[in-house]
GROMACS .gro file of C-alpha atoms in nm:
model
  497
    1GLN     CA    1   2.374  -3.194  -2.765
    2HIS     CA    2   2.288  -2.862  -2.924
    3GLN     CA    3   2.218  -2.544  -2.726
    4HIS     CA    4   1.926  -2.331  -2.840
    5PRO     CA    5   2.068  -2.005  -2.981
    6SER     CA    6   1.856  -1.797  -2.743
    7MET     CA    7   2.014  -1.949  -2.434
    8SER     CA    8   2.258  -1.730  -2.241
    9THR     CA    9   2.614  -1.818  -2.160
   10SER     CA   10   2.561  -1.675  -1.812
   11LEU     CA   11   2.284  -1.899  -1.684
   12ASN     CA   12   2.192  -1.971  -1.326
   13LYS     CA   13   2.213  -2.330  -1.208
   14LYS     CA   14   1.857  -2.406  -1.318
   15GLY     CA   15   1.941  -2.314  -1.679
   16GLU     CA   16   1.748  -1.986  -1.678
   17ASP     CA   17   1.893  -1.644  -1.758
   18VAL     CA   18   1.768  -1.312  -1.623
   19TYR     CA   19   1.566  -1.238  -1.937
   20ILE     CA   20   1.371  -1.563  -1.929
   21ALA     CA   21   1.301  -1.504  -1.561
   22GLY     CA   22   1.211  -1.141  -1.627
   23GLU     CA   23   0.977  -1.237  -1.909
   24ARG     CA   24   0.795  -1.475  -1.678
   25VAL     CA   25   0.761  -1.204  -1.410
   26LEU     CA   26   0.618  -0.955  -1.660
   27GLN     CA   27   0.371  -1.210  -1.796
   28GLN     CA   28   0.248  -1.289  -1.446
   29LEU     CA   29   0.234  -0.920  -1.361
   30HIS     CA   30   0.008  -0.842  -1.656
   31LYS     CA   31  -0.226  -1.118  -1.535
   32LYS     CA   32  -0.233  -0.964  -1.186
   33ARG     CA   33  -0.079  -1.273  -1.027
   34GLY     CA   34   0.118  -1.067  -0.776
   35THR     CA   35   0.333  -0.758  -0.728
   36VAL     CA   36   0.671  -0.706  -0.896
   37LYS     CA   37   0.845  -0.772  -0.566
   38SER     CA   38   0.653  -1.089  -0.478
   39LEU     CA   39   0.690  -1.235  -0.828
   40CYS     CA   40   1.066  -1.173  -0.828
   41LEU     CA   41   1.104  -1.326  -0.482
   42ASN     CA   42   0.909  -1.634  -0.592
   43SER     CA   43   1.113  -1.675  -0.910
   44GLN     CA   44   1.353  -1.966  -0.941
   45TYR     CA   45   1.617  -1.723  -1.061
   46LYS     CA   46   1.866  -1.698  -0.777
   47LYS     CA   47   1.985  -1.337  -0.811
   48LYS     CA   48   1.662  -1.177  -0.691
   49LYS     CA   49   1.792  -0.819  -0.670
   50LYS     CA   50   1.929  -0.834  -1.023
   51LEU     CA   51   1.599  -0.969  -1.154
   52TYR     CA   52   1.399  -0.705  -0.967
   53ALA     CA   53   1.619  -0.426  -1.104
   54VAL     CA   54   1.589  -0.549  -1.464
   55VAL     CA   55   1.209  -0.576  -1.443
   56CYS     CA   56   1.163  -0.240  -1.269
   57GLN     CA   57   1.383  -0.050  -1.511
   58THR     CA   58   1.208  -0.210  -1.809
   59LEU     CA   59   0.871  -0.106  -1.670
   60LYS     CA   60   0.985   0.253  -1.623
   61TYR     CA   61   1.061   0.288  -1.994
   62GLN     CA   62   0.787   0.055  -2.118
   63SER     CA   63   0.593   0.311  -2.325
   64ILE     CA   64   0.913   0.424  -2.502
   65LEU     CA   65   1.024   0.066  -2.564
   66ASP     CA   66   0.683  -0.024  -2.708
   67GLN     CA   67   0.700   0.271  -2.951
   68ILE     CA   68   1.041   0.161  -3.077
   69LEU     CA   69   0.939  -0.205  -3.108
   70GLU     CA   70   0.630  -0.103  -3.304
   71LYS     CA   71   0.817   0.135  -3.536
   72THR     CA   72   1.095  -0.112  -3.616
   73ARG     CA   73   0.862  -0.416  -3.639
   74ILE     CA   74   1.144  -0.621  -3.486
   75LEU     CA   75   0.908  -0.867  -3.318
   76GLU     CA   76   0.734  -0.941  -3.647
   77LEU     CA   77   1.061  -0.987  -3.832
   78GLU     CA   78   1.257  -1.179  -3.568
   79GLU     CA   79   0.991  -1.337  -3.345
   80LYS     CA   80   1.135  -1.686  -3.385
   81ASP     CA   81   1.471  -1.587  -3.237
   82ILE     CA   82   1.374  -1.303  -3.002
   83GLY     CA   83   1.038  -1.416  -2.866
   84GLY     CA   84   0.737  -1.219  -2.753
   85LYS     CA   85   0.677  -0.858  -2.657
   86ASP     CA   86   0.796  -0.886  -2.296
   87MET     CA   87   1.123  -1.044  -2.403
   88GLY     CA   88   1.165  -0.770  -2.662
   89ARG     CA   89   1.109  -0.503  -2.399
   90LEU     CA   90   1.369  -0.652  -2.164
   91LEU     CA   91   1.635  -0.689  -2.434
   92LEU     CA   92   1.569  -0.347  -2.587
   93HIS     CA   93   1.585  -0.176  -2.248
   94ASP     CA   94   1.926  -0.319  -2.169
   95LEU     CA   95   2.051  -0.238  -2.518
   96LEU     CA   96   1.942   0.129  -2.507
   97PHE     CA   97   1.925   0.216  -2.138
   98GLY     CA   98   2.100  -0.056  -1.940
   99GLY     CA   99   2.455  -0.071  -2.071
  100GLY     CA  100   2.417  -0.367  -2.303
  101ILE     CA  101   2.242  -0.701  -2.341
  102ARG     CA  102   2.357  -0.951  -2.078
  103CYS     CA  103   2.336  -1.272  -2.281
  104SER     CA  104   2.479  -1.428  -2.594
  105GLY     CA  105   2.329  -1.640  -2.866
  106GLY     CA  106   2.046  -1.582  -3.109
  107ARG     CA  107   1.851  -1.321  -2.916
  108ARG     CA  108   2.147  -1.090  -2.868
  109TYR     CA  109   2.267  -1.144  -3.226
  110LYS     CA  110   1.931  -1.046  -3.377
  111MET     CA  111   1.891  -0.742  -3.149
  112MET     CA  112   2.241  -0.617  -3.235
  113LEU     CA  113   2.162  -0.640  -3.607
  114HIS     CA  114   1.896  -0.371  -3.554
  115LYS     CA  115   2.089  -0.157  -3.302
  116ASP     CA  116   2.135   0.142  -3.534
  117GLU     CA  117   1.765   0.138  -3.618
  118PHE     CA  118   1.672   0.128  -3.249
  119GLU     CA  119   1.901   0.418  -3.163
  120SER     CA  120   1.768   0.622  -3.454
  121GLU     CA  121   1.408   0.578  -3.333
  122LEU     CA  122   1.514   0.669  -2.979
  123GLU     CA  123   1.672   0.995  -3.104
  124ILE     CA  124   1.348   1.084  -3.284
  125ILE     CA  125   1.142   1.026  -2.967
  126MET     CA  126   1.381   1.232  -2.756
  127LYS     CA  127   1.358   1.525  -3.000
  128GLU     CA  128   0.979   1.504  -3.006
  129LYS     CA  129   0.966   1.511  -2.627
  130GLY     CA  130   1.236   1.776  -2.587
  131ALA     CA  131   1.449   1.536  -2.383
  132THR     CA  132   1.820   1.607  -2.348
  133GLU     CA  133   1.897   1.292  -2.150
  134LYS     CA  134   1.754   0.941  -2.169
  135SER     CA  135   1.644   0.968  -1.805
  136ASP     CA  136   1.414   1.255  -1.907
  137LEU     CA  137   1.196   0.996  -2.082
  138GLN     CA  138   1.088   0.837  -1.755
  139PRO     CA  139   0.718   0.909  -1.698
  140HIS     CA  140   0.600   1.150  -1.433
  141HIS     CA  141   0.368   1.000  -1.175
  142LEU     CA  142   0.110   1.116  -0.929
  143VAL     CA  143   0.319   0.955  -0.655
  144ASP     CA  144   0.589   1.219  -0.711
  145LYS     CA  145   0.337   1.492  -0.630
  146LEU     CA  146   0.218   1.332  -0.307
  147PRO     CA  147   0.394   1.416   0.019
  148ARG     CA  148   0.581   1.155   0.214
  149TYR     CA  149   0.389   1.134   0.538
  150VAL     CA  150   0.566   1.073   0.865
  151ARG     CA  151   0.384   1.005   1.190
  152ILE     CA  152   0.555   1.131   1.503
  153ASN     CA  153   0.537   0.856   1.764
  154PRO     CA  154   0.482   0.996   2.117
  155LEU     CA  155   0.544   0.652   2.270
  156VAL     CA  156   0.920   0.702   2.225
  157GLN     CA  157   0.966   1.070   2.296
  158SER     CA  158   0.751   1.385   2.298
  159THR     CA  159   0.612   1.525   1.977
  160SER     CA  160   0.782   1.861   2.029
  161ASP     CA  161   1.125   1.707   2.090
  162THR     CA  162   1.098   1.487   1.782
  163LEU     CA  163   0.977   1.767   1.559
  164ASN     CA  164   1.245   2.008   1.677
  165GLU     CA  165   1.520   1.751   1.619
  166LEU     CA  166   1.385   1.664   1.276
  167VAL     CA  167   1.358   2.026   1.165
  168GLU     CA  168   1.715   2.090   1.276
  169ALA     CA  169   1.859   1.772   1.125
  170LEU     CA  170   1.700   1.820   0.780
  171ARG     CA  171   1.698   2.202   0.791
  172LEU     CA  172   1.326   2.209   0.727
  173GLU     CA  173   1.110   2.515   0.697
  174GLU     CA  174   0.740   2.498   0.779
  175THR     CA  175   0.483   2.566   0.506
  176THR     CA  176   0.107   2.542   0.465
  177ASN     CA  177   0.126   2.496   0.088
  178LEU     CA  178   0.147   2.142  -0.051
  179LYS     CA  179   0.312   2.273  -0.368
  180ASP     CA  180   0.613   2.380  -0.163
  181LEU     CA  181   0.676   2.018  -0.067
  182ALA     CA  182   0.692   1.902  -0.429
  183ALA     CA  183   0.897   2.204  -0.539
  184SER     CA  184   1.160   2.154  -0.269
  185TYR     CA  185   1.326   1.890  -0.487
  186ALA     CA  186   1.413   1.995  -0.841
  187SER     CA  187   1.472   1.707  -1.079
  188SER     CA  188   1.773   1.734  -1.303
  189SER     CA  189   1.937   1.535  -1.578
  190SER     CA  190   2.125   1.337  -1.316
  191SER     CA  191   1.962   1.051  -1.127
  192GLU     CA  192   2.025   1.225  -0.797
  193GLY     CA  193   1.843   1.552  -0.861
  194LYS     CA  194   1.905   1.860  -0.652
  195TRP     CA  195   1.758   1.979  -0.323
  196LYS     CA  196   1.643   2.337  -0.290
  197GLN     CA  197   1.480   2.460   0.033
  198ARG     CA  198   1.326   2.167   0.220
  199TYR     CA  199   0.979   2.217   0.364
  200PHE     CA  200   0.750   2.030   0.600
  201MET     CA  201   0.380   2.069   0.664
  202ILE     CA  202   0.185   1.984   0.979
  203ASP     CA  203  -0.124   1.788   0.878
  204GLU     CA  204  -0.457   1.947   0.962
  205HIS     CA  205  -0.653   1.624   1.001
  206VAL     CA  206  -0.426   1.376   1.178
  207HIS     CA  207  -0.259   1.466   1.504
  208ASP     CA  208   0.121   1.409   1.508
  209LEU     CA  209   0.140   1.369   1.129
  210ILE     CA  210   0.365   1.578   0.904
  211GLY     CA  211   0.426   1.581   0.529
  212VAL     CA  212   0.759   1.628   0.353
  213ASN     CA  213   0.884   1.591  -0.003
  214ALA     CA  214   0.829   1.241  -0.142
  215ARG     CA  215   1.201   1.192  -0.208
  216THR     CA  216   1.302   1.252   0.153
  217ASP     CA  217   1.483   0.943   0.280
  218PHE     CA  218   1.444   0.858   0.649
  219HIS     CA  219   1.591   0.509   0.657
  220ARG     CA  220   1.922   0.623   0.807
  221ASN     CA  221   1.769   0.894   1.021
  222ARG     CA  222   1.817   0.844   1.396
  223LEU     CA  223   1.455   0.935   1.469
  224TYR     CA  224   1.331   0.668   1.229
  225LEU     CA  225   1.572   0.407   1.359
  226ASN     CA  226   1.472   0.462   1.723
  227GLY     CA  227   1.099   0.458   1.650
  228SER     CA  228   1.031   0.827   1.707
  229LEU     CA  229   0.920   0.855   1.344
  230ILE     CA  230   0.699   0.606   1.161
  231LEU     CA  231   0.654   0.618   0.784
  232GLN     CA  232   0.278   0.593   0.740
  233ASP     CA  233   0.053   0.736   0.472
  234LYS     CA  234  -0.208   0.986   0.583
  235ALA     CA  235  -0.509   0.778   0.480
  236SER     CA  236  -0.367   0.481   0.669
  237CYS     CA  237  -0.389   0.687   0.989
  238PHE     CA  238  -0.766   0.734   0.964
  239PRO     CA  239  -0.878   0.391   1.095
  240ALA     CA  240  -0.719   0.434   1.440
  241ILE     CA  241  -0.846   0.787   1.495
  242ALA     CA  242  -1.191   0.696   1.360
  243LEU     CA  243  -1.212   0.394   1.592
  244SER     CA  244  -1.112   0.626   1.879
  245PRO     CA  245  -1.097   0.378   2.168
  246PRO     CA  246  -1.093   0.535   2.517
  247LEU     CA  247  -0.785   0.486   2.733
  248HIS     CA  248  -0.755   0.141   2.894
  249SER     CA  249  -0.972  -0.022   2.624
  250ILE     CA  250  -0.925  -0.385   2.523
  251CYS     CA  251  -0.887  -0.385   2.144
  252ILE     CA  252  -0.816  -0.615   1.851
  253ASP     CA  253  -0.631  -0.546   1.528
  254ALA     CA  254  -0.778  -0.824   1.316
  255CYS     CA  255  -0.532  -0.826   1.023
  256ALA     CA  256  -0.242  -0.645   1.182
  257ALA     CA  257   0.087  -0.691   0.995
  258PRO     CA  258   0.302  -0.499   0.916
  259GLY     CA  259   0.183  -0.309   1.223
  260ASN     CA  260   0.167   0.062   1.142
  261LYS     CA  261  -0.201   0.086   1.229
  262THR     CA  262  -0.135  -0.127   1.537
  263SER     CA  263   0.132   0.107   1.669
  264HIS     CA  264  -0.090   0.404   1.587
  265LEU     CA  265  -0.371   0.244   1.789
  266ALA     CA  266  -0.124   0.199   2.075
  267ALA     CA  267  -0.038   0.569   2.051
  268VAL     CA  268  -0.409   0.661   2.061
  269LEU     CA  269  -0.437   0.448   2.377
  270GLN     CA  270  -0.117   0.601   2.513
  271ASN     CA  271   0.004   0.245   2.581
  272THR     CA  272  -0.286   0.180   2.820
  273GLY     CA  273  -0.523  -0.113   2.786
  274THR     CA  274  -0.443  -0.405   2.554
  275ILE     CA  275  -0.431  -0.459   2.179
  276HIS     CA  276  -0.446  -0.817   2.050
  277ALA     CA  277  -0.284  -0.816   1.704
  278PHE     CA  278  -0.346  -1.112   1.472
  279ASP     CA  279  -0.180  -1.228   1.151
  280ILE     CA  280  -0.158  -1.564   0.977
  281SER     CA  281   0.192  -1.515   0.831
  282SER     CA  282   0.484  -1.600   1.058
  283HIS     CA  283   0.719  -1.388   0.846
  284ARG     CA  284   0.494  -1.082   0.862
  285LEU     CA  285   0.433  -1.137   1.232
  286GLU     CA  286   0.807  -1.134   1.306
  287THR     CA  287   0.842  -0.814   1.103
  288MET     CA  288   0.555  -0.664   1.300
  289LYS     CA  289   0.712  -0.761   1.633
  290THR     CA  290   1.029  -0.577   1.532
  291GLN     CA  291   0.830  -0.271   1.428
  292LEU     CA  292   0.624  -0.268   1.747
  293LYS     CA  293   0.931  -0.306   1.967
  294ARG     CA  294   1.096  -0.013   1.791
  295ALA     CA  295   0.776   0.190   1.834
  296ASN     CA  296   0.766   0.108   2.207
  297ALA     CA  297   0.410  -0.020   2.165
  298LEU     CA  298   0.406  -0.203   2.499
  299CYS     CA  299   0.032  -0.265   2.514
  300VAL     CA  300   0.029  -0.494   2.208
  301LYS     CA  301   0.011  -0.874   2.226
  302THR     CA  302   0.079  -1.047   1.893
  303HIS     CA  303  -0.084  -1.375   1.786
  304LEU     CA  304   0.010  -1.604   1.497
  305GLN     CA  305  -0.349  -1.698   1.425
  306SER     CA  306  -0.637  -1.617   1.198
  307PHE     CA  307  -0.877  -1.367   1.351
  308LEU     CA  308  -1.161  -1.577   1.210
  309ASP     CA  309  -1.057  -1.867   1.435
  310ILE     CA  310  -1.091  -1.665   1.756
  311ASP     CA  311  -1.380  -1.759   1.986
  312PRO     CA  312  -1.545  -1.425   2.075
  313PHE     CA  313  -1.681  -1.565   2.401
  314SER     CA  314  -1.350  -1.700   2.530
  315SER     CA  315  -1.121  -1.510   2.767
  316PRO     CA  316  -0.970  -1.256   2.714
  317TYR     CA  317  -1.154  -1.179   2.390
  318CYS     CA  318  -1.496  -1.169   2.550
  319ASP     CA  319  -1.400  -0.832   2.701
  320VAL     CA  320  -1.290  -0.669   2.375
  321THR     CA  321  -1.471  -0.340   2.307
  322HIS     CA  322  -1.299  -0.201   1.996
  323ILE     CA  323  -1.183  -0.384   1.682
  324LEU     CA  324  -0.986  -0.250   1.387
  325CYS     CA  325  -1.047  -0.445   1.063
  326ASP     CA  326  -0.822  -0.372   0.768
  327PRO     CA  327  -0.836  -0.698   0.567
  328SER     CA  328  -0.677  -0.787   0.233
  329CYS     CA  329  -0.817  -0.587  -0.056
  330SER     CA  330  -0.749  -0.515  -0.422
  331GLY     CA  331  -0.505  -0.236  -0.333
  332SER     CA  332  -0.657  -0.032  -0.615
  333GLY     CA  333  -0.620   0.293  -0.421
  334ILE     CA  334  -0.244   0.264  -0.371
  335VAL     CA  335  -0.046   0.513  -0.574
  336SER     CA  336   0.258   0.333  -0.713
  337ARG     CA  337   0.499   0.415  -0.994
  338LEU     CA  338   0.524   0.057  -1.116
  339SER     CA  339   0.156  -0.037  -1.086
  340ASP     CA  340   0.066   0.290  -1.261
  341ILE     CA  341   0.295   0.204  -1.552
  342VAL     CA  342   0.164  -0.151  -1.588
  343ASP     CA  343  -0.203  -0.053  -1.553
  344LYS     CA  344  -0.184   0.225  -1.812
  345ALA     CA  345   0.010   0.012  -2.059
  346ASP     CA  346  -0.231  -0.279  -2.029
  347GLY     CA  347  -0.551  -0.076  -2.007
  348GLN     CA  348  -0.618  -0.195  -1.654
  349ASP     CA  349  -0.706   0.002  -1.346
  350GLU     CA  350  -0.638  -0.207  -1.040
  351ALA     CA  351  -0.334  -0.297  -0.835
  352GLY     CA  352  -0.235  -0.646  -0.733
  353SER     CA  353  -0.365  -0.783  -0.407
  354GLU     CA  354  -0.163  -0.956  -0.140
  355GLU     CA  355  -0.043  -1.291  -0.264
  356ASP     CA  356  -0.209  -1.478   0.023
  357SER     CA  357  -0.546  -1.309  -0.022
  358PRO     CA  358  -0.847  -1.523  -0.118
  359SER     CA  359  -0.859  -1.356  -0.460
  360HIS     CA  360  -0.501  -1.425  -0.566
  361GLY     CA  361  -0.479  -1.514  -0.935
  362LYS     CA  362  -0.848  -1.463  -1.016
  363PRO     CA  363  -0.987  -1.238  -1.292
  364HIS     CA  364  -1.101  -0.890  -1.189
  365LYS     CA  365  -1.472  -0.954  -1.118
  366GLU     CA  366  -1.404  -1.287  -0.950
  367ARG     CA  367  -1.127  -1.129  -0.743
  368LEU     CA  368  -1.353  -0.853  -0.616
  369LYS     CA  369  -1.627  -1.103  -0.530
  370ALA     CA  370  -1.383  -1.328  -0.343
  371LEU     CA  371  -1.231  -1.033  -0.160
  372ALA     CA  372  -1.570  -0.893  -0.064
  373THR     CA  373  -1.679  -1.231   0.072
  374PHE     CA  374  -1.366  -1.248   0.287
  375GLN     CA  375  -1.408  -0.887   0.402
  376VAL     CA  376  -1.770  -0.949   0.502
  377ASP     CA  377  -1.660  -1.255   0.701
  378ILE     CA  378  -1.400  -1.051   0.889
  379VAL     CA  379  -1.640  -0.771   0.985
  380ASN     CA  380  -1.926  -1.007   1.070
  381HIS     CA  381  -1.694  -1.195   1.303
  382ALA     CA  382  -1.582  -0.870   1.464
  383LEU     CA  383  -1.943  -0.775   1.535
  384SER     CA  384  -2.004  -1.110   1.707
  385PHE     CA  385  -1.788  -1.022   2.008
  386PRO     CA  386  -2.027  -0.983   2.303
  387LYS     CA  387  -1.892  -0.655   2.441
  388VAL     CA  388  -1.770  -0.491   2.124
  389GLU     CA  389  -1.885  -0.129   2.098
  390ARG     CA  390  -1.712  -0.005   1.783
  391VAL     CA  391  -1.560  -0.175   1.480
  392SER     CA  392  -1.367   0.011   1.211
  393TYR     CA  393  -1.356  -0.128   0.859
  394SER     CA  394  -1.104   0.007   0.610
  395THR     CA  395  -0.955  -0.076   0.271
  396CYS     CA  396  -0.705   0.082   0.035
  397SER     CA  397  -0.952   0.019  -0.247
  398ILE     CA  398  -1.149   0.252  -0.472
  399TYR     CA  399  -1.412  -0.009  -0.553
  400LYS     CA  400  -1.765   0.015  -0.417
  401GLU     CA  401  -1.782  -0.366  -0.407
  402GLU     CA  402  -1.516  -0.371  -0.136
  403ASN     CA  403  -1.636  -0.062   0.046
  404GLU     CA  404  -1.996   0.055   0.073
  405ASP     CA  405  -2.133  -0.279  -0.052
  406VAL     CA  406  -1.946  -0.470   0.219
  407VAL     CA  407  -2.080  -0.234   0.487
  408GLU     CA  408  -2.432  -0.268   0.351
  409THR     CA  409  -2.413  -0.648   0.358
  410VAL     CA  410  -2.275  -0.651   0.713
  411LEU     CA  411  -2.535  -0.409   0.850
  412ALA     CA  412  -2.817  -0.614   0.696
  413ALA     CA  413  -2.692  -0.916   0.891
  414ASN     CA  414  -2.634  -0.720   1.213
  415PRO     CA  415  -2.933  -0.493   1.287
  416ASN     CA  416  -2.796  -0.420   1.634
  417PHE     CA  417  -2.519  -0.209   1.474
  418CYS     CA  418  -2.531   0.116   1.281
  419LEU     CA  419  -2.287   0.350   1.107
  420ALA     CA  420  -2.109   0.614   1.313
  421ASN     CA  421  -2.062   0.955   1.154
  422ILE     CA  422  -1.682   0.966   1.159
  423LEU     CA  423  -1.440   1.253   1.103
  424PRO     CA  424  -1.706   1.510   1.008
  425GLN     CA  425  -1.437   1.763   0.915
  426TRP     CA  426  -1.326   1.539   0.624
  427LYS     CA  427  -1.516   1.648   0.311
  428ARG     CA  428  -1.499   1.339   0.087
  429ARG     CA  429  -1.766   1.097   0.204
  430GLY     CA  430  -1.893   0.751   0.114
  431GLN     CA  431  -2.125   0.720  -0.186
  432SER     CA  432  -2.405   0.471  -0.239
  433ASN     CA  433  -2.765   0.474  -0.360
  434THR     CA  434  -2.854   0.176  -0.143
  435LEU     CA  435  -2.650   0.214   0.178
  436LYS     CA  436  -2.832   0.431   0.429
  437ASN     CA  437  -2.607   0.700   0.578
  438ALA     CA  438  -2.326   0.621   0.333
  439SER     CA  439  -2.205   0.976   0.395
  440PHE     CA  440  -2.111   0.868   0.749
  441CYS     CA  441  -1.817   0.682   0.587
  442ILE     CA  442  -1.513   0.855   0.439
  443ARG     CA  443  -1.317   0.814   0.119
  444THR     CA  444  -0.991   0.960  -0.009
  445LYS     CA  445  -0.896   1.041  -0.368
  446PRO     CA  446  -0.521   1.058  -0.440
  447GLU     CA  447  -0.520   1.330  -0.703
  448GLU     CA  448  -0.732   1.564  -0.490
  449ASP     CA  449  -0.660   1.463  -0.129
  450PHE     CA  450  -0.285   1.400  -0.180
  451THR     CA  451  -0.288   1.061  -0.011
  452ASN     CA  452  -0.358   0.703  -0.119
  453GLY     CA  453  -0.711   0.602  -0.211
  454PHE     CA  454  -0.884   0.474   0.102
  455PHE     CA  455  -1.222   0.393   0.255
  456VAL     CA  456  -1.310   0.391   0.625
  457ALA     CA  457  -1.633   0.310   0.805
  458VAL     CA  458  -1.706   0.262   1.174
  459LEU     CA  459  -1.992   0.043   1.292
  460GLU     CA  460  -2.112   0.098   1.646
  461ARG     CA  461  -2.356  -0.088   1.860
  462ASN     CA  462  -2.703   0.061   1.832
  463PRO     CA  463  -2.835   0.130   2.184
  464SER     CA  464  -3.194   0.139   2.060
  465VAL     CA  465  -3.183  -0.227   1.952
  466VAL     CA  466  -3.193  -0.499   2.217
  467ASP     CA  467  -2.960  -0.787   2.137
  468ASP     CA  468  -3.050  -1.110   2.317
  469SER     CA  469  -2.805  -1.326   2.121
  470ASN     CA  470  -2.532  -1.287   2.381
  471ASP     CA  471  -2.749  -1.346   2.688
  472SER     CA  472  -2.565  -1.659   2.799
  473SER     CA  473  -2.558  -1.597   3.173
  474GLU     CA  474  -2.758  -1.420   3.437
  475ASN     CA  475  -2.484  -1.159   3.480
  476ASP     CA  476  -2.462  -1.057   3.115
  477ASP     CA  477  -2.764  -0.830   3.111
  478MET     CA  478  -2.618  -0.546   3.320
  479ASP     CA  479  -2.289  -0.376   3.385
  480GLU     CA  480  -2.336  -0.228   3.733
  481GLU     CA  481  -2.021  -0.015   3.716
  482ASN     CA  482  -2.103   0.128   3.374
  483PRO     CA  483  -2.472   0.092   3.283
  484THR     CA  484  -2.429   0.322   2.981
  485LYS     CA  485  -2.133   0.131   2.846
  486LEU     CA  486  -2.303   0.067   2.512
  487ALA     CA  487  -2.422   0.424   2.468
  488LYS     CA  488  -2.341   0.591   2.140
  489VAL     CA  489  -1.994   0.743   2.125
  490MET     CA  490  -1.929   1.029   1.887
  491VAL     CA  491  -1.581   1.058   1.738
  492PRO     CA  492  -1.420   1.385   1.850
  493ASN     CA  493  -1.262   1.609   1.591
  494SER     CA  494  -0.893   1.548   1.535
  495LYS     CA  495  -0.672   1.802   1.705
  496LYS     CA  496  -0.541   2.064   1.469
  497LYS     CA  497  -0.183   2.157   1.536
   0.00000   0.00000   0.00000
């Protein structure tokens, strides 16, 4: 038997080396078949962390690697032995940036023949860019300019106690200037960088939310570990405060995992009432249970079940008054280093969706159509609950098809509901030529609002429209204790700290 010269001497048991596995991940990534993390986890290659590291590092230097591959024409000259562009990127990265190629055989042999040429082209690029270290060639991203948002969780201890302890532990100084947050960490030629004065900023729109420098690590911080701090992006906090359920409300989080919005809803309720949290993934549900326990969200009941399978007229769901809907979406508003690199290199402009979403693996237009259909189904089902008063709908998408168009479709099918004018102090509003009162919705734009791209709408029962569809018993037509229960509720302005 003869071994192909491109095969590595350090193969895993399935006969696949890290470069073959990495090439497959990159190919699937370009086709939007999943995220880097999910594709690496689903790979047959056993050393998942090693594979993830190789792919991520290759993506960071992708534009530089492509320039060198193009200048040297290595893929044209040695395509038979080296392979395609993704394989060339992986091998060239390890040769120039990763400490050496981790395989033997034909691929390594051919790459080493051109090593001097590769290094010469790299030196030229570094001079052109004024780079003194190879690490200086890593691209700068919008995500580095955004704050890291941290929500103080009053369900564990008081806001003032948590903030005081945090300020003391990290030696933070308060600022009102976002630029101070980014400037508090000065990048250097080393991978670690150097801290200058650390700042924090109290958010003006979301109560109990603060912003710090994006490189601040909380994962070993006592306040994070005991649930006093929850890492949650600013835009992700809007659904709970826009829904604004009164204390003691019975609520549903329709697509709940990993649970940040759920715990935020519990904080809004001050652990009164009940939140039924649904998710179809047992793995995500277990993760959510751990998160909710740490957050001391005692009013939450988790359910391993699809929200769409819930009977709105069965107990206890027939008494639900507020529903938070944040279903799977394209994720096109999420600011990510890796997705930004891939999208720019491939001329694409959307992030991968969750691997279990109805659009997984479909082309862009088909994906959006499939997602929008699913999103409409979720919101329509939420509006079918007999006592529901308010339903929030949110996505981390920038696309009108998943946002205003979904709301328009849902309202057309549910004339007994209308849009609530939410968070009037937020300036960026919904936009549509066909959706009436689109400005009642809100949007966020990362480069201007310094948070992930997001869309939020709240639909509330219209008291001027009589709905006879739920008149199933003689006692359903009146609530003697609260005859104005379905009256319009305006969302109060967020408290400004």
